JSON list of C-alpha atoms and ligand atoms in Angstrom, two decimals:
[
{"chain": "Q", "resi": 1, "resn": "MET", "atom": "CA", "xyz": [-3.88, -26.05, 0.89]},
{"chain": "Q", "resi": 2, "resn": "GLU", "atom": "CA", "xyz": [-5.65, -24.88, 4.04]},
{"chain": "Q", "resi": 3, "resn": "ILE", "atom": "CA", "xyz": [-7.13, -21.39, 3.90]},
{"chain": "Q", "resi": 4, "resn": "SER", "atom": "CA", "xyz": [-5.73, -19.11, 6.61]},
{"chain": "Q", "resi": 5, "resn": "ASP", "atom": "CA", "xyz": [-7.97, -17.23, 9.06]},
{"chain": "Q", "resi": 6, "resn": "THR", "atom": "CA", "xyz": [-6.75, -13.98, 7.50]},
{"chain": "Q", "resi": 7, "resn": "GLN", "atom": "CA", "xyz": [-7.87, -15.07, 4.07]},
{"chain": "Q", "resi": 8, "resn": "LYS", "atom": "CA", "xyz": [-11.22, -16.30, 5.42]},
{"chain": "Q", "resi": 9, "resn": "LYS", "atom": "CA", "xyz": [-11.81, -12.92, 7.09]},
{"chain": "Q", "resi": 10, "resn": "TRP", "atom": "CA", "xyz": [-11.02, -10.90, 3.94]},
{"chain": "Q", "resi": 11, "resn": "ASP", "atom": "CA", "xyz": [-12.83, -13.31, 1.62]},
{"chain": "Q", "resi": 12, "resn": "ALA", "atom": "CA", "xyz": [-16.00, -12.77, 3.68]},
{"chain": "Q", "resi": 13, "resn": "ILE", "atom": "CA", "xyz": [-15.55, -8.99, 3.50]},
{"chain": "Q", "resi": 14, "resn": "TYR", "atom": "CA", "xyz": [-15.06, -9.03, -0.27]},
{"chain": "Q", "resi": 15, "resn": "GLN", "atom": "CA", "xyz": [-18.05, -11.34, -0.82]},
{"chain": "Q", "resi": 16, "resn": "GLN", "atom": "CA", "xyz": [-20.14, -8.46, 0.56]},
{"chain": "Q", "resi": 17, "resn": "ALA", "atom": "CA", "xyz": [-18.29, -5.48, -0.95]},
{"chain": "Q", "resi": 18, "resn": "ASP", "atom": "CA", "xyz": [-20.33, -3.56, -3.52]},
{"chain": "Q", "resi": 19, "resn": "GLU", "atom": "CA", "xyz": [-19.00, -2.66, -6.94]},
{"chain": "Q", "resi": 20, "resn": "GLY", "atom": "CA", "xyz": [-18.85, 1.03, -5.98]},
{"chain": "Q", "resi": 21, "resn": "GLU", "atom": "CA", "xyz": [-16.40, 3.66, -7.17]},
{"chain": "Q", "resi": 22, "resn": "TYR", "atom": "CA", "xyz": [-12.95, 3.15, -5.73]},
{"chain": "Q", "resi": 23, "resn": "THR", "atom": "CA", "xyz": [-10.33, 5.88, -5.98]},
{"chain": "Q", "resi": 24, "resn": "ALA", "atom": "CA", "xyz": [-6.59, 5.79, -5.51]},
{"chain": "Q", "resi": 25, "resn": "VAL", "atom": "CA", "xyz": [-5.24, 6.99, -2.18]},
{"chain": "Q", "resi": 26, "resn": "ARG", "atom": "CA", "xyz": [-4.03, 10.51, -1.49]},
{"chain": "Q", "resi": 27, "resn": "VAL", "atom": "CA", "xyz": [-0.33, 9.67, -1.56]},
{"chain": "Q", "resi": 28, "resn": "LEU", "atom": "CA", "xyz": [-0.70, 8.65, -5.21]},
{"chain": "Q", "resi": 29, "resn": "GLN", "atom": "CA", "xyz": [-3.15, 11.35, -6.26]},
{"chain": "Q", "resi": 30, "resn": "GLU", "atom": "CA", "xyz": [-1.04, 14.16, -4.82]},
{"chain": "Q", "resi": 31, "resn": "ASN", "atom": "CA", "xyz": [2.29, 12.80, -6.01]},
{"chain": "Q", "resi": 32, "resn": "ARG", "atom": "CA", "xyz": [1.46, 11.48, -9.46]},
{"chain": "Q", "resi": 33, "resn": "HIS", "atom": "CA", "xyz": [4.07, 13.78, -10.99]},
{"chain": "Q", "resi": 34, "resn": "LEU", "atom": "CA", "xyz": [6.86, 11.79, -9.27]},
{"chain": "Q", "resi": 35, "resn": "LEU", "atom": "CA", "xyz": [5.91, 8.52, -11.00]},
{"chain": "Q", "resi": 36, "resn": "PRO", "atom": "CA", "xyz": [7.95, 7.25, -13.95]},
{"chain": "Q", "resi": 37, "resn": "THR", "atom": "CA", "xyz": [5.90, 7.07, -17.16]},
{"chain": "Q", "resi": 38, "resn": "SER", "atom": "CA", "xyz": [7.07, 3.55, -17.97]},
{"chain": "Q", "resi": 39, "resn": "GLY", "atom": "CA", "xyz": [8.36, 0.57, -16.00]},
{"chain": "Q", "resi": 40, "resn": "THR", "atom": "CA", "xyz": [6.94, -1.86, -13.48]},
{"chain": "Q", "resi": 41, "resn": "ALA", "atom": "CA", "xyz": [4.71, -1.25, -10.47]},
{"chain": "Q", "resi": 42, "resn": "LEU", "atom": "CA", "xyz": [3.43, -3.47, -7.67]},
{"chain": "Q", "resi": 43, "resn": "GLU", "atom": "CA", "xyz": [0.46, -2.88, -5.40]},
{"chain": "Q", "resi": 44, "resn": "LEU", "atom": "CA", "xyz": [0.66, -4.99, -2.25]},
{"chain": "Q", "resi": 45, "resn": "ALA", "atom": "CA", "xyz": [-2.53, -5.97, -0.36]},
{"chain": "Q", "resi": 46, "resn": "CYS", "atom": "CA", "xyz": [-4.46, -4.32, -3.19]},
{"chain": "Q", "resi": 47, "resn": "GLY", "atom": "CA", "xyz": [-8.05, -4.85, -2.07]},
{"chain": "Q", "resi": 48, "resn": "MET", "atom": "CA", "xyz": [-10.28, -3.40, -4.81]},
{"chain": "Q", "resi": 49, "resn": "ALA", "atom": "CA", "xyz": [-7.07, -2.31, -6.61]},
{"chain": "Q", "resi": 50, "resn": "ALA", "atom": "CA", "xyz": [-7.88, 1.36, -7.20]},
{"chain": "Q", "resi": 51, "resn": "ASN", "atom": "CA", "xyz": [-4.19, 2.12, -6.76]},
{"chain": "Q", "resi": 52, "resn": "ALA", "atom": "CA", "xyz": [-3.21, -0.54, -9.29]},
{"chain": "Q", "resi": 53, "resn": "ALA", "atom": "CA", "xyz": [-5.68, 0.93, -11.79]},
{"chain": "Q", "resi": 54, "resn": "PHE", "atom": "CA", "xyz": [-4.17, 4.38, -11.22]},
{"chain": "Q", "resi": 55, "resn": "LEU", "atom": "CA", "xyz": [-0.66, 3.01, -11.85]},
{"chain": "Q", "resi": 56, "resn": "ALA", "atom": "CA", "xyz": [-1.71, 1.14, -14.99]},
{"chain": "Q", "resi": 57, "resn": "ASN", "atom": "CA", "xyz": [-3.52, 4.21, -16.31]},
{"chain": "Q", "resi": 58, "resn": "HIS", "atom": "CA", "xyz": [-0.29, 6.12, -15.76]},
{"chain": "Q", "resi": 59, "resn": "GLY", "atom": "CA", "xyz": [1.48, 3.73, -18.15]},
{"chain": "Q", "resi": 60, "resn": "LEU", "atom": "CA", "xyz": [3.13, 1.30, -15.75]},
{"chain": "Q", "resi": 61, "resn": "THR", "atom": "CA", "xyz": [3.10, -2.46, -16.22]},
{"chain": "Q", "resi": 62, "resn": "THR", "atom": "CA", "xyz": [1.34, -3.29, -13.00]},
{"chain": "Q", "resi": 63, "resn": "THR", "atom": "CA", "xyz": [1.06, -6.28, -10.67]},
{"chain": "Q", "resi": 64, "resn": "ALA", "atom": "CA", "xyz": [-1.47, -6.44, -7.83]},
{"chain": "Q", "resi": 65, "resn": "TRP", "atom": "CA", "xyz": [-1.51, -9.00, -5.03]},
{"chain": "Q", "resi": 66, "resn": "ASP", "atom": "CA", "xyz": [-3.96, -9.69, -2.25]},
{"chain": "Q", "resi": 67, "resn": "ILE", "atom": "CA", "xyz": [-4.49, -12.63, 0.10]},
{"chain": "Q", "resi": 68, "resn": "SER", "atom": "CA", "xyz": [-8.21, -12.75, -0.75]},
{"chain": "Q", "resi": 69, "resn": "ALA", "atom": "CA", "xyz": [-8.91, -15.11, -3.64]},
{"chain": "Q", "resi": 70, "resn": "VAL", "atom": "CA", "xyz": [-12.44, -13.66, -3.69]},
{"chain": "Q", "resi": 71, "resn": "VAL", "atom": "CA", "xyz": [-11.29, -10.11, -4.41]},
{"chain": "Q", "resi": 72, "resn": "ILE", "atom": "CA", "xyz": [-8.72, -11.27, -6.97]},
{"chain": "Q", "resi": 73, "resn": "GLU", "atom": "CA", "xyz": [-11.37, -13.27, -8.87]},
{"chain": "Q", "resi": 74, "resn": "ARG", "atom": "CA", "xyz": [-13.69, -10.25, -8.77]},
{"chain": "Q", "resi": 75, "resn": "LEU", "atom": "CA", "xyz": [-10.94, -8.00, -10.11]},
{"chain": "Q", "resi": 76, "resn": "LYS", "atom": "CA", "xyz": [-10.13, -10.42, -12.94]},
{"chain": "Q", "resi": 77, "resn": "GLY", "atom": "CA", "xyz": [-13.77, -10.25, -14.04]},
{"chain": "Q", "resi": 78, "resn": "SER", "atom": "CA", "xyz": [-14.27, -6.55, -13.39]},
{"chain": "Q", "resi": 79, "resn": "SER", "atom": "CA", "xyz": [-15.25, -4.28, -16.26]},
{"chain": "Q", "resi": 80, "resn": "ALA", "atom": "CA", "xyz": [-13.45, -1.40, -14.50]},
{"chain": "Q", "resi": 81, "resn": "MET", "atom": "CA", "xyz": [-10.17, -3.33, -14.80]},
{"chain": "Q", "resi": 82, "resn": "ALA", "atom": "CA", "xyz": [-10.77, -4.59, -18.34]},
{"chain": "Q", "resi": 83, "resn": "GLY", "atom": "CA", "xyz": [-8.09, -3.47, -20.78]},
{"chain": "Q", "resi": 84, "resn": "LEU", "atom": "CA", "xyz": [-5.69, -2.31, -18.08]},
{"chain": "Q", "resi": 85, "resn": "ASP", "atom": "CA", "xyz": [-2.15, -3.74, -17.96]},
{"chain": "Q", "resi": 86, "resn": "ILE", "atom": "CA", "xyz": [-2.52, -5.39, -14.55]},
{"chain": "Q", "resi": 87, "resn": "THR", "atom": "CA", "xyz": [-1.59, -8.92, -13.50]},
{"chain": "Q", "resi": 88, "resn": "PHE", "atom": "CA", "xyz": [-3.65, -9.99, -10.49]},
{"chain": "Q", "resi": 89, "resn": "GLU", "atom": "CA", "xyz": [-2.58, -12.78, -8.14]},
{"chain": "Q", "resi": 90, "resn": "ALA", "atom": "CA", "xyz": [-4.08, -14.19, -4.95]},
{"chain": "Q", "resi": 91, "resn": "ARG", "atom": "CA", "xyz": [-1.02, -14.31, -2.73]},
{"chain": "Q", "resi": 92, "resn": "ASP", "atom": "CA", "xyz": [-0.12, -14.08, 0.95]},
{"chain": "Q", "resi": 93, "resn": "ILE", "atom": "CA", "xyz": [2.50, -11.35, 0.72]},
{"chain": "Q", "resi": 94, "resn": "VAL", "atom": "CA", "xyz": [3.94, -12.14, 4.15]},
{"chain": "Q", "resi": 95, "resn": "GLN", "atom": "CA", "xyz": [4.49, -15.81, 3.27]},
{"chain": "Q", "resi": 96, "resn": "GLN", "atom": "CA", "xyz": [5.48, -14.99, -0.32]},
{"chain": "Q", "resi": 97, "resn": "PRO", "atom": "CA", "xyz": [7.06, -11.54, -0.43]},
{"chain": "Q", "resi": 98, "resn": "PRO", "atom": "CA", "xyz": [8.12, -10.00, -3.76]},
{"chain": "Q", "resi": 99, "resn": "GLN", "atom": "CA", "xyz": [11.34, -11.02, -5.49]},
{"chain": "Q", "resi": 100, "resn": "ALA", "atom": "CA", "xyz": [14.45, -8.80, -5.38]},
{"chain": "Q", "resi": 101, "resn": "ALA", "atom": "CA", "xyz": [15.00, -5.81, -7.69]},
{"chain": "Q", "resi": 102, "resn": "ALA", "atom": "CA", "xyz": [11.81, -6.38, -9.68]},
{"chain": "Q", "resi": 103, "resn": "PHE", "atom": "CA", "xyz": [9.81, -3.15, -9.46]},
{"chain": "Q", "resi": 104, "resn": "ASP", "atom": "CA", "xyz": [10.23, 0.56, -10.20]},
{"chain": "Q", "resi": 105, "resn": "VAL", "atom": "CA", "xyz": [7.33, 1.51, -7.94]},
{"chain": "Q", "resi": 106, "resn": "ILE", "atom": "CA", "xyz": [5.68, -0.22, -4.96]},
{"chain": "Q", "resi": 107, "resn": "VAL", "atom": "CA", "xyz": [2.45, 1.05, -3.41]},
{"chain": "Q", "resi": 108, "resn": "VAL", "atom": "CA", "xyz": [0.95, 0.01, -0.08]},
{"chain": "Q", "resi": 109, "resn": "SER", "atom": "CA", "xyz": [-2.15, 1.54, 1.48]},
{"chain": "Q", "resi": 110, "resn": "TYR", "atom": "CA", "xyz": [-3.96, 0.63, 4.68]},
{"chain": "Q", "resi": 111, "resn": "PHE", "atom": "CA", "xyz": [-1.85, -2.46, 5.34]},
{"chain": "Q", "resi": 112, "resn": "LEU", "atom": "CA", "xyz": [0.99, -2.80, 7.82]},
{"chain": "Q", "resi": 113, "resn": "ASP", "atom": "CA", "xyz": [3.17, -5.82, 8.52]},
{"chain": "Q", "resi": 114, "resn": "ARG", "atom": "CA", "xyz": [6.57, -4.63, 9.61]},
{"chain": "Q", "resi": 115, "resn": "SER", "atom": "CA", "xyz": [8.25, -7.92, 8.61]},
{"chain": "Q", "resi": 116, "resn": "LEU", "atom": "CA", "xyz": [7.50, -7.00, 5.00]},
{"chain": "Q", "resi": 117, "resn": "ILE", "atom": "CA", "xyz": [9.48, -3.74, 4.95]},
{"chain": "Q", "resi": 118, "resn": "PRO", "atom": "CA", "xyz": [12.93, -5.29, 4.23]},
{"chain": "Q", "resi": 119, "resn": "HIS", "atom": "CA", "xyz": [11.34, -7.31, 1.41]},
{"chain": "Q", "resi": 120, "resn": "ILE", "atom": "CA", "xyz": [9.75, -4.18, -0.07]},
{"chain": "Q", "resi": 121, "resn": "LYS", "atom": "CA", "xyz": [13.13, -2.47, 0.00]},
{"chain": "Q", "resi": 122, "resn": "ARG", "atom": "CA", "xyz": [14.81, -5.42, -1.69]},
{"chain": "Q", "resi": 123, "resn": "ALA", "atom": "CA", "xyz": [12.06, -5.68, -4.29]},
{"chain": "Q", "resi": 124, "resn": "LEU", "atom": "CA", "xyz": [12.55, -2.12, -5.50]},
{"chain": "Q", "resi": 125, "resn": "LYS", "atom": "CA", "xyz": [15.08, -1.51, -8.25]},
{"chain": "Q", "resi": 126, "resn": "PRO", "atom": "CA", "xyz": [17.78, 1.11, -7.59]},
{"chain": "Q", "resi": 127, "resn": "LEU", "atom": "CA", "xyz": [16.09, 4.57, -7.71]},
{"chain": "Q", "resi": 128, "resn": "GLY", "atom": "CA", "xyz": [12.71, 2.86, -7.33]},
{"chain": "Q", "resi": 129, "resn": "LEU", "atom": "CA", "xyz": [9.92, 4.62, -5.44]},
{"chain": "Q", "resi": 130, "resn": "ILE", "atom": "CA", "xyz": [7.89, 3.57, -2.42]},
{"chain": "Q", "resi": 131, "resn": "TYR", "atom": "CA", "xyz": [4.41, 5.10, -1.98]},
{"chain": "Q", "resi": 132, "resn": "TYR", "atom": "CA", "xyz": [3.00, 4.20, 1.45]},
{"chain": "Q", "resi": 133, "resn": "GLN", "atom": "CA", "xyz": [-0.04, 5.48, 3.30]},
{"chain": "Q", "resi": 134, "resn": "THR", "atom": "CA", "xyz": [-1.70, 4.01, 6.36]},
{"chain": "Q", "resi": 135, "resn": "PHE", "atom": "CA", "xyz": [-3.24, 4.63, 9.78]},
{"chain": "Q", "resi": 136, "resn": "THR", "atom": "CA", "xyz": [-1.36, 6.10, 12.74]},
{"chain": "Q", "resi": 137, "resn": "GLN", "atom": "CA", "xyz": [-1.53, 5.28, 16.45]},
{"chain": "Q", "resi": 138, "resn": "THR", "atom": "CA", "xyz": [-2.09, 9.01, 17.09]},
{"chain": "Q", "resi": 139, "resn": "TYR", "atom": "CA", "xyz": [-5.47, 9.90, 15.64]},
{"chain": "Q", "resi": 140, "resn": "VAL", "atom": "CA", "xyz": [-8.32, 12.36, 15.83]},
{"chain": "Q", "resi": 141, "resn": "ASN", "atom": "CA", "xyz": [-11.18, 10.24, 14.47]},
{"chain": "Q", "resi": 142, "resn": "GLU", "atom": "CA", "xyz": [-12.07, 6.59, 14.99]},
{"chain": "Q", "resi": 143, "resn": "GLY", "atom": "CA", "xyz": [-11.54, 4.30, 12.01]},
{"chain": "Q", "resi": 144, "resn": "GLY", "atom": "CA", "xyz": [-9.08, 1.70, 10.84]},
{"chain": "Q", "resi": 145, "resn": "PRO", "atom": "CA", "xyz": [-7.67, -1.17, 12.88]},
{"chain": "Q", "resi": 146, "resn": "ARG", "atom": "CA", "xyz": [-8.06, -1.03, 16.68]},
{"chain": "Q", "resi": 147, "resn": "SER", "atom": "CA", "xyz": [-4.79, -2.82, 17.37]},
{"chain": "Q", "resi": 148, "resn": "ALA", "atom": "CA", "xyz": [-1.82, -0.46, 17.67]},
{"chain": "Q", "resi": 149, "resn": "ASN", "atom": "CA", "xyz": [0.26, -3.19, 16.06]},
{"chain": "Q", "resi": 150, "resn": "PHE", "atom": "CA", "xyz": [-1.46, -2.46, 12.75]},
{"chain": "Q", "resi": 151, "resn": "ARG", "atom": "CA", "xyz": [-1.00, 1.32, 13.04]},
{"chain": "Q", "resi": 152, "resn": "LEU", "atom": "CA", "xyz": [2.14, 3.40, 12.67]},
{"chain": "Q", "resi": 153, "resn": "ALA", "atom": "CA", "xyz": [3.84, 4.93, 15.71]},
{"chain": "Q", "resi": 154, "resn": "ASP", "atom": "CA", "xyz": [4.72, 8.62, 15.55]},
{"chain": "Q", "resi": 155, "resn": "ASN", "atom": "CA", "xyz": [7.31, 9.19, 12.79]},
{"chain": "Q", "resi": 156, "resn": "GLU", "atom": "CA", "xyz": [7.54, 5.45, 12.16]},
{"chain": "Q", "resi": 157, "resn": "LEU", "atom": "CA", "xyz": [7.06, 5.63, 8.39]},
{"chain": "Q", "resi": 158, "resn": "LEU", "atom": "CA", "xyz": [9.81, 8.23, 8.23]},
{"chain": "Q", "resi": 159, "resn": "GLN", "atom": "CA", "xyz": [12.12, 5.96, 10.21]},
{"chain": "Q", "resi": 160, "resn": "LEU", "atom": "CA", "xyz": [11.30, 2.82, 8.22]},
{"chain": "Q", "resi": 161, "resn": "PHE", "atom": "CA", "xyz": [12.53, 4.56, 5.06]},
{"chain": "Q", "resi": 162, "resn": "SER", "atom": "CA", "xyz": [15.20, 6.78, 6.63]},
{"chain": "Q", "resi": 163, "resn": "ASP", "atom": "CA", "xyz": [17.84, 5.34, 4.28]},
{"chain": "Q", "resi": 164, "resn": "TYR", "atom": "CA", "xyz": [15.80, 6.55, 1.26]},
{"chain": "Q", "resi": 165, "resn": "GLN", "atom": "CA", "xyz": [15.65, 9.99, -0.37]},
{"chain": "Q", "resi": 166, "resn": "LEU", "atom": "CA", "xyz": [12.55, 11.63, 1.09]},
{"chain": "Q", "resi": 167, "resn": "LEU", "atom": "CA", "xyz": [10.27, 13.11, -1.59]},
{"chain": "Q", "resi": 168, "resn": "ALA", "atom": "CA", "xyz": [7.02, 13.66, 0.29]},
{"chain": "Q", "resi": 169, "resn": "TYR", "atom": "CA", "xyz": [5.91, 13.09, 3.86]},
{"chain": "Q", "resi": 170, "resn": "ARG", "atom": "CA", "xyz": [2.83, 14.05, 5.82]},
{"chain": "Q", "resi": 171, "resn": "GLU", "atom": "CA", "xyz": [1.81, 13.26, 9.38]},
{"chain": "Q", "resi": 172, "resn": "GLU", "atom": "CA", "xyz": [0.05, 15.85, 11.54]},
{"chain": "Q", "resi": 173, "resn": "GLY", "atom": "CA", "xyz": [-0.91, 13.99, 14.71]},
{"chain": "Q", "resi": 174, "resn": "ARG", "atom": "CA", "xyz": [-3.13, 16.20, 16.87]},
{"chain": "Q", "resi": 175, "resn": "VAL", "atom": "CA", "xyz": [-1.25, 19.47, 16.34]},
{"chain": "Q", "resi": 176, "resn": "GLY", "atom": "CA", "xyz": [-3.25, 22.70, 15.84]},
{"chain": "Q", "resi": 177, "resn": "ASP", "atom": "CA", "xyz": [-6.82, 22.76, 14.53]},
{"chain": "Q", "resi": 178, "resn": "THR", "atom": "CA", "xyz": [-7.60, 19.07, 14.35]},
{"chain": "Q", "resi": 179, "resn": "GLN", "atom": "CA", "xyz": [-10.76, 19.75, 12.34]},
{"chain": "Q", "resi": 180, "resn": "GLN", "atom": "CA", "xyz": [-8.49, 20.56, 9.43]},
{"chain": "Q", "resi": 181, "resn": "GLY", "atom": "CA", "xyz": [-5.53, 18.99, 7.69]},
{"chain": "Q", "resi": 182, "resn": "TYR", "atom": "CA", "xyz": [-4.38, 15.43, 7.17]},
{"chain": "Q", "resi": 183, "resn": "ARG", "atom": "CA", "xyz": [-5.21, 13.41, 10.28]},
{"chain": "Q", "resi": 184, "resn": "ASN", "atom": "CA", "xyz": [-5.30, 9.77, 11.44]},
{"chain": "Q", "resi": 185, "resn": "GLU", "atom": "CA", "xyz": [-2.75, 8.63, 8.84]},
{"chain": "Q", "resi": 186, "resn": "ALA", "atom": "CA", "xyz": [0.79, 9.16, 7.60]},
{"chain": "Q", "resi": 187, "resn": "LEU", "atom": "CA", "xyz": [2.02, 9.08, 4.02]},
{"chain": "Q", "resi": 188, "resn": "ILE", "atom": "CA", "xyz": [5.42, 8.90, 2.37]},
{"chain": "Q", "resi": 189, "resn": "VAL", "atom": "CA", "xyz": [6.99, 8.91, -1.06]},
{"chain": "Q", "resi": 190, "resn": "ALA", "atom": "CA", "xyz": [10.68, 8.01, -0.98]},
{"chain": "Q", "resi": 191, "resn": "GLN", "atom": "CA", "xyz": [13.34, 6.89, -3.43]},
{"chain": "Q", "resi": 192, "resn": "LYS", "atom": "CA", "xyz": [15.71, 3.96, -3.02]},
{"chain": "Q", "resi": 193, "resn": "PRO", "atom": "CA", "xyz": [19.38, 4.94, -3.37]},
{"chain": "Q", "resi": 194, "resn": "ALA", "atom": "CA", "xyz": [21.16, 4.20, -6.64]},
{"chain": "Q", "resi": 195, "resn": "SER", "atom": "CA", "xyz": [23.41, 1.75, -4.86]},
{"chain": "Q", "resi": 196, "resn": "ASP", "atom": "CA", "xyz": [22.06, -0.05, -1.85]},
{"chain": "Q", "resi": 197, "resn": "MET", "atom": "CA", "xyz": [24.31, -2.46, 0.04]},
{"chain": "Q", "resi": 198, "resn": "SER", "atom": "CA", "xyz": [21.31, -4.13, 1.72]},
{"chain": "Q", "resi": 199, "resn": "ALA", "atom": "CA", "xyz": [19.59, -4.96, -1.59]},
{"chain": "L", "resi": 1, "resn": "SAM", "atom": "C1", "xyz": [-7.74, -2.44, 4.77]},
{"chain": "L", "resi": 1, "resn": "SAM", "atom": "S1", "xyz": [-7.57, -3.41, 3.30]},
{"chain": "L", "resi": 1, "resn": "SAM", "atom": "C2", "xyz": [-6.74, -2.27, 2.22]},
{"chain": "L", "resi": 1, "resn": "SAM", "atom": "C3", "xyz": [-6.93, -2.59, 0.78]},
{"chain": "L", "resi": 1, "resn": "SAM", "atom": "C4", "xyz": [-6.31, -1.59, -0.18]},
{"chain": "L", "resi": 1, "resn": "SAM", "atom": "N1", "xyz": [-4.86, -1.55, -0.06]},
{"chain": "L", "resi": 1, "resn": "SAM", "atom": "C5", "xyz": [-6.91, -0.21, 0.00]},
{"chain": "L", "resi": 1, "resn": "SAM", "atom": "O1", "xyz": [-6.20, 0.74, 0.33]},
{"chain": "L", "resi": 1, "resn": "SAM", "atom": "O2", "xyz": [-8.12, -0.07, -0.20]},
{"chain": "L", "resi": 1, "resn": "SAM", "atom": "C6", "xyz": [-6.27, -4.57, 3.72]},
{"chain": "L", "resi": 1, "resn": "SAM", "atom": "C7", "xyz": [-6.01, -5.56, 2.62]},
{"chain": "L", "resi": 1, "resn": "SAM", "atom": "O3", "xyz": [-4.91, -6.38, 2.98]},
{"chain": "L", "resi": 1, "resn": "SAM", "atom": "C8", "xyz": [-5.15, -7.68, 2.49]},
{"chain": "L", "resi": 1, "resn": "SAM", "atom": "N2", "xyz": [-4.27, -8.60, 3.25]},
{"chain": "L", "resi": 1, "resn": "SAM", "atom": "C9", "xyz": [-4.29, -8.83, 4.57]},
{"chain": "L", "resi": 1, "resn": "SAM", "atom": "N3", "xyz": [-3.30, -9.70, 4.91]},
{"chain": "L", "resi": 1, "resn": "SAM", "atom": "C10", "xyz": [-2.66, -10.01, 3.75]},
{"chain": "L", "resi": 1, "resn": "SAM", "atom": "C11", "xyz": [-1.55, -10.85, 3.43]},
{"chain": "L", "resi": 1, "resn": "SAM", "atom": "N4", "xyz": [-0.92, -11.55, 4.38]},
{"chain": "L", "resi": 1, "resn": "SAM", "atom": "N5", "xyz": [-1.16, -10.95, 2.15]},
{"chain": "L", "resi": 1, "resn": "SAM", "atom": "C12", "xyz": [-1.80, -10.23, 1.18]},
{"chain": "L", "resi": 1, "resn": "SAM", "atom": "N6", "xyz": [-2.85, -9.41, 1.42]},
{"chain": "L", "resi": 1, "resn": "SAM", "atom": "C13", "xyz": [-3.26, -9.29, 2.69]},
{"chain": "L", "resi": 1, "resn": "SAM", "atom": "C14", "xyz": [-6.63, -7.88, 2.71]},
{"chain": "L", "resi": 1, "resn": "SAM", "atom": "O4", "xyz": [-7.18, -8.91, 1.93]},
{"chain": "L", "resi": 1, "resn": "SAM", "atom": "C15", "xyz": [-7.18, -6.50, 2.34]},
{"chain": "L", "resi": 1, "resn": "SAM", "atom": "O5", "xyz": [-7.49, -6.43, 0.97]}
]
């Protein structure tokens, strides 16, 4: 099968990436108490899979997917991931989105493809949780993708999950003292309804 340009780009990045210390994103760190202590979790576009490690350490049976075969092979051989209950798979999540009603928790950080949102919603079980954190079009500091298409519009994350129970949300734009606070990104934790006609 032909390797896509997206995979080539990320494979090249992960060939160079150092072992380093990778930590889970803020939306998970600050909202750990909302996670179930058992069940299934999925990290989409996992990169170095710090979020997946966090979920597995929390007790969740975890799956982690990324388009880069290079990063997935590195993760499979990584001592940091050894012994953790994580199934890694090299997978284009846009071409092959997750199956319906399969996960209690889905985490996405620093990845945005709006076509995936309905699939994420379908893939969560009733009362499942979405943890999402990524860059916003309104920002204070440079960093992240240059294309607005890959950044959230104002309040967009809130709107994308407006049919969910909101548990945590943060987005501060350029309001007030921009040297402080949570800038350049938005984050959400939200719960799928018990019965969802769209699922
Ligand atoms: C900016 S990195 C973020 C990685 C990780 N989520 C994090 O927070 O560190 C974006 C990730 O998306 C992955 N990616 C891009 N397009 C993808 C696709 N179509 N399917 C699966 N993964 C994809 C890349 O390989 C890369 O690991």
